[in-house]
CSV table of C-alpha atoms in Angstrom, one decimal:
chain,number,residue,atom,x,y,z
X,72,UNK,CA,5.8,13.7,-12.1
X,73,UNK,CA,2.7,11.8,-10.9
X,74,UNK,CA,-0.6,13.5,-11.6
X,75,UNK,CA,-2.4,13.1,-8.3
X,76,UNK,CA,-5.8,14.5,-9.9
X,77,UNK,CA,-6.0,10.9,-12.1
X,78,UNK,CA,-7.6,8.7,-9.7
X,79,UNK,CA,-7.4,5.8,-11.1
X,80,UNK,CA,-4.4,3.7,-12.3
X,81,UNK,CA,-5.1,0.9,-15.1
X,82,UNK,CA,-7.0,-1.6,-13.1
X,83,UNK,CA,-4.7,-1.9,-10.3
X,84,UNK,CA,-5.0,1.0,-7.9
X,85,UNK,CA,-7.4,4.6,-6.9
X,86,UNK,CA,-5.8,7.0,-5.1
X,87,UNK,CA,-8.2,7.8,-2.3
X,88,UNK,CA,-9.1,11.4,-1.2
X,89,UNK,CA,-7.1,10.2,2.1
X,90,UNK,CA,-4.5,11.5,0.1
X,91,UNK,CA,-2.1,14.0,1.6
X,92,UNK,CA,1.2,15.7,2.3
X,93,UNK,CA,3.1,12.4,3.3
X,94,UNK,CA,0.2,9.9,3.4
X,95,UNK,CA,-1.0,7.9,0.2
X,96,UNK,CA,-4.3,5.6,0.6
X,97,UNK,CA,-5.3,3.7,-2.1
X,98,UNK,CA,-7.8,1.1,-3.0
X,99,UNK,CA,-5.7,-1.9,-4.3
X,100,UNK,CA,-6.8,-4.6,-6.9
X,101,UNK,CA,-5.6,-6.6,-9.2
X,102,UNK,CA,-1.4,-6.0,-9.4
X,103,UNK,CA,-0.1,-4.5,-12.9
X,104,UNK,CA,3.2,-4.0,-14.3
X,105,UNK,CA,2.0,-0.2,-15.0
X,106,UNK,CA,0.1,0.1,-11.6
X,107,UNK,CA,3.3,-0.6,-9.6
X,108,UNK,CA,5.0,2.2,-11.6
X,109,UNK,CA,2.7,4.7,-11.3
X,110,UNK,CA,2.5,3.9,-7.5
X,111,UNK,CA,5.9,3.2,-6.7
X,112,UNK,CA,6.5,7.0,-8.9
X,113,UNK,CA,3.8,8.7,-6.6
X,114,UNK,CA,6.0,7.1,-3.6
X,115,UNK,CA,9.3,8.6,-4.9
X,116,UNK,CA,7.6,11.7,-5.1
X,117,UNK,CA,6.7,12.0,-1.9
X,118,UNK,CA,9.5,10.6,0.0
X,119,UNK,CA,11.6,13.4,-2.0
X,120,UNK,CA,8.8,16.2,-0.6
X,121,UNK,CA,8.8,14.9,2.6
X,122,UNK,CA,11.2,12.5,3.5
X,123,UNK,CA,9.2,9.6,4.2
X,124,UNK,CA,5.7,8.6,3.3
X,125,UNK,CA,2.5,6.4,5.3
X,126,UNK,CA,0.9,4.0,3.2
X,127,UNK,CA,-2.4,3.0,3.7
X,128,UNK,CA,-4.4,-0.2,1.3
X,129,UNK,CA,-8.2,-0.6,0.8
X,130,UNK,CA,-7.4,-4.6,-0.3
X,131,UNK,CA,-11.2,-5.9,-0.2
X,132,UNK,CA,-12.4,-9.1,-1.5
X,133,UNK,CA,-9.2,-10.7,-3.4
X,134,UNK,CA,-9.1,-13.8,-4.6
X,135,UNK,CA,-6.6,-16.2,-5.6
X,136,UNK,CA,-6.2,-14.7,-8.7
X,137,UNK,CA,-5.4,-11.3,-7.4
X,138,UNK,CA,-2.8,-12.7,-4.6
X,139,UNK,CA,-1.0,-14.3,-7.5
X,140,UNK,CA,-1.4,-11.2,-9.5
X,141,UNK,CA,0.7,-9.0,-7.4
X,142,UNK,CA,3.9,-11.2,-8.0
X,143,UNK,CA,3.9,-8.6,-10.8
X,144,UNK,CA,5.9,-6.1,-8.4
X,145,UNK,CA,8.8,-8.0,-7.5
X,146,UNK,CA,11.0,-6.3,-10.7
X,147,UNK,CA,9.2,-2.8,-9.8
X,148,UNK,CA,10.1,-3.8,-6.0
X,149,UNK,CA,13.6,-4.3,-6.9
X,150,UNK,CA,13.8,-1.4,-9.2
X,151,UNK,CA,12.3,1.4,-6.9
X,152,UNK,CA,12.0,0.3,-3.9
X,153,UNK,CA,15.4,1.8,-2.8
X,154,UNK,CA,14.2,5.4,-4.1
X,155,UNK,CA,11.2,5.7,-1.5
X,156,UNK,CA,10.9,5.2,2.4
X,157,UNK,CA,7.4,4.0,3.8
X,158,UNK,CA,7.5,4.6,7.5
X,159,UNK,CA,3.9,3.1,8.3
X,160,UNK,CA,2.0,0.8,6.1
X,161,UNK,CA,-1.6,-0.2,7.0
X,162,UNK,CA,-3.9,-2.8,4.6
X,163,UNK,CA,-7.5,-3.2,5.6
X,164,UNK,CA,-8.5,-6.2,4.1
X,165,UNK,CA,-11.6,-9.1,4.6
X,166,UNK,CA,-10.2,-12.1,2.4
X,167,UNK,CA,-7.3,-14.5,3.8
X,168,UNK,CA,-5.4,-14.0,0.5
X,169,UNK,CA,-4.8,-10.0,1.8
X,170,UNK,CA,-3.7,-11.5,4.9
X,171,UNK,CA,-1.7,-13.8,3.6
X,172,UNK,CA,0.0,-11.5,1.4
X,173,UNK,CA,0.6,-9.3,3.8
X,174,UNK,CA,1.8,-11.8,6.3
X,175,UNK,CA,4.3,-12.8,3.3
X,176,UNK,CA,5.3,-9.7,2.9
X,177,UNK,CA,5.6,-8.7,6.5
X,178,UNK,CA,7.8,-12.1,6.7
X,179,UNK,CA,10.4,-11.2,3.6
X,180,UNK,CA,10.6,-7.8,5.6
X,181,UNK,CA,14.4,-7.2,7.4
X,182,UNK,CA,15.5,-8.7,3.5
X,183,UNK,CA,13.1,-7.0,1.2
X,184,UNK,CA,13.8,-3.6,-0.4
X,185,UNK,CA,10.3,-2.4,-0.1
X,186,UNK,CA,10.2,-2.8,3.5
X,187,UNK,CA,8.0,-0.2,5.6
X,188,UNK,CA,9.4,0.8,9.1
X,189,UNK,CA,6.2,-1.0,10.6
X,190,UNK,CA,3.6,-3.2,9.4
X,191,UNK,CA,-0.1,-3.8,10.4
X,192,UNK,CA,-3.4,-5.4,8.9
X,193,UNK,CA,-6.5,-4.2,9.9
X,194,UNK,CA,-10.4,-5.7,9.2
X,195,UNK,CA,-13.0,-3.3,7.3
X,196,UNK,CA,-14.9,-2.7,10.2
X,197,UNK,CA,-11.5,-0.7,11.6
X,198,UNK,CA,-10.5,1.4,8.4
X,199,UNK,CA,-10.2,4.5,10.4
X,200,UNK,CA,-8.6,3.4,12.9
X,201,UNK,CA,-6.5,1.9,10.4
X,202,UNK,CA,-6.2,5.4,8.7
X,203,UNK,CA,-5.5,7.2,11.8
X,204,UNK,CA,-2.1,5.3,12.7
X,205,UNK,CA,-1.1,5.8,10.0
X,206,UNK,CA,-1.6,9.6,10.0
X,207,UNK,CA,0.0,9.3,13.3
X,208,UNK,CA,1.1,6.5,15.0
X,209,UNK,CA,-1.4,6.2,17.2
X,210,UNK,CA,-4.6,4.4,16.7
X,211,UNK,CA,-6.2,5.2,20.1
X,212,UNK,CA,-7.0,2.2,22.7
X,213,UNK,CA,-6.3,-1.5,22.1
X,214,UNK,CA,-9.3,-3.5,21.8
């Protein structure tokens, strides 16, 4: 079982205190082979507590380097990604190699095994309304 009271996850990921029931915020970094695992374990968890689970990423200042690092959770992907649901997946990011990861992965989508039910990328400056849909679907009034 994941210990939710060890914040941080090698180098990759901290849980953030966001943290509930079915709703797992994290600050991401750079992608490791035992980051994935602990976070793709945490995900099982909860989508076997509660059916489903809302992700929401902290991505802030990546790099290159830390795009390419997260190539590292394709086997973990491929492995676990069919023991957990994500219904709502938020990553609040200020480089364009966040958003281009996410657009990737937004793209691979209808064919990918990690897959949430729906996708959105937010800018720093809109974190909590970026937290709040995923809480619950609703992230008060366009802008």
């Amino acid at each position: 079982m994941f210990d939710t009271t060890d914040r941080s996850h090698s180098r990759m990921f901290e849980l953030l205190e966001a943290t509930d029931d079915n709703v797992v915020a994290v600050g991401v970094a750079d992608g490791t082979r035992d980051g994935y695992r602990a976070l793709y374990e945490l995900l099982v968890e909860k989508t076997a507590n509660h059916g489903s689970v809302h992700l929401y990423e902290e991505v802030p200042n990546w790099t290159v380097s830390t795009f390419l690092s997260h190539y590292r959770g394709l086997i973990p992907d491929l492995r676990y990604g069919p023991k957990f649901d994500i219904g709502r997946y938020a990553a609040v990011g200020n480089s364009i190699w966040a958003s281009a990861l996410y657009h990737l992965w937004k793209a691979v989508a209808p064919v990918f095994p990690v897959s949430p039910g729906a996708m959105r990328y937010y800018d720093p400056s809109e974190r909590f309304r970026a937290l709040e849909w995923v809480r619950t679907g609703d992230d008060g009034p366009s802008q």
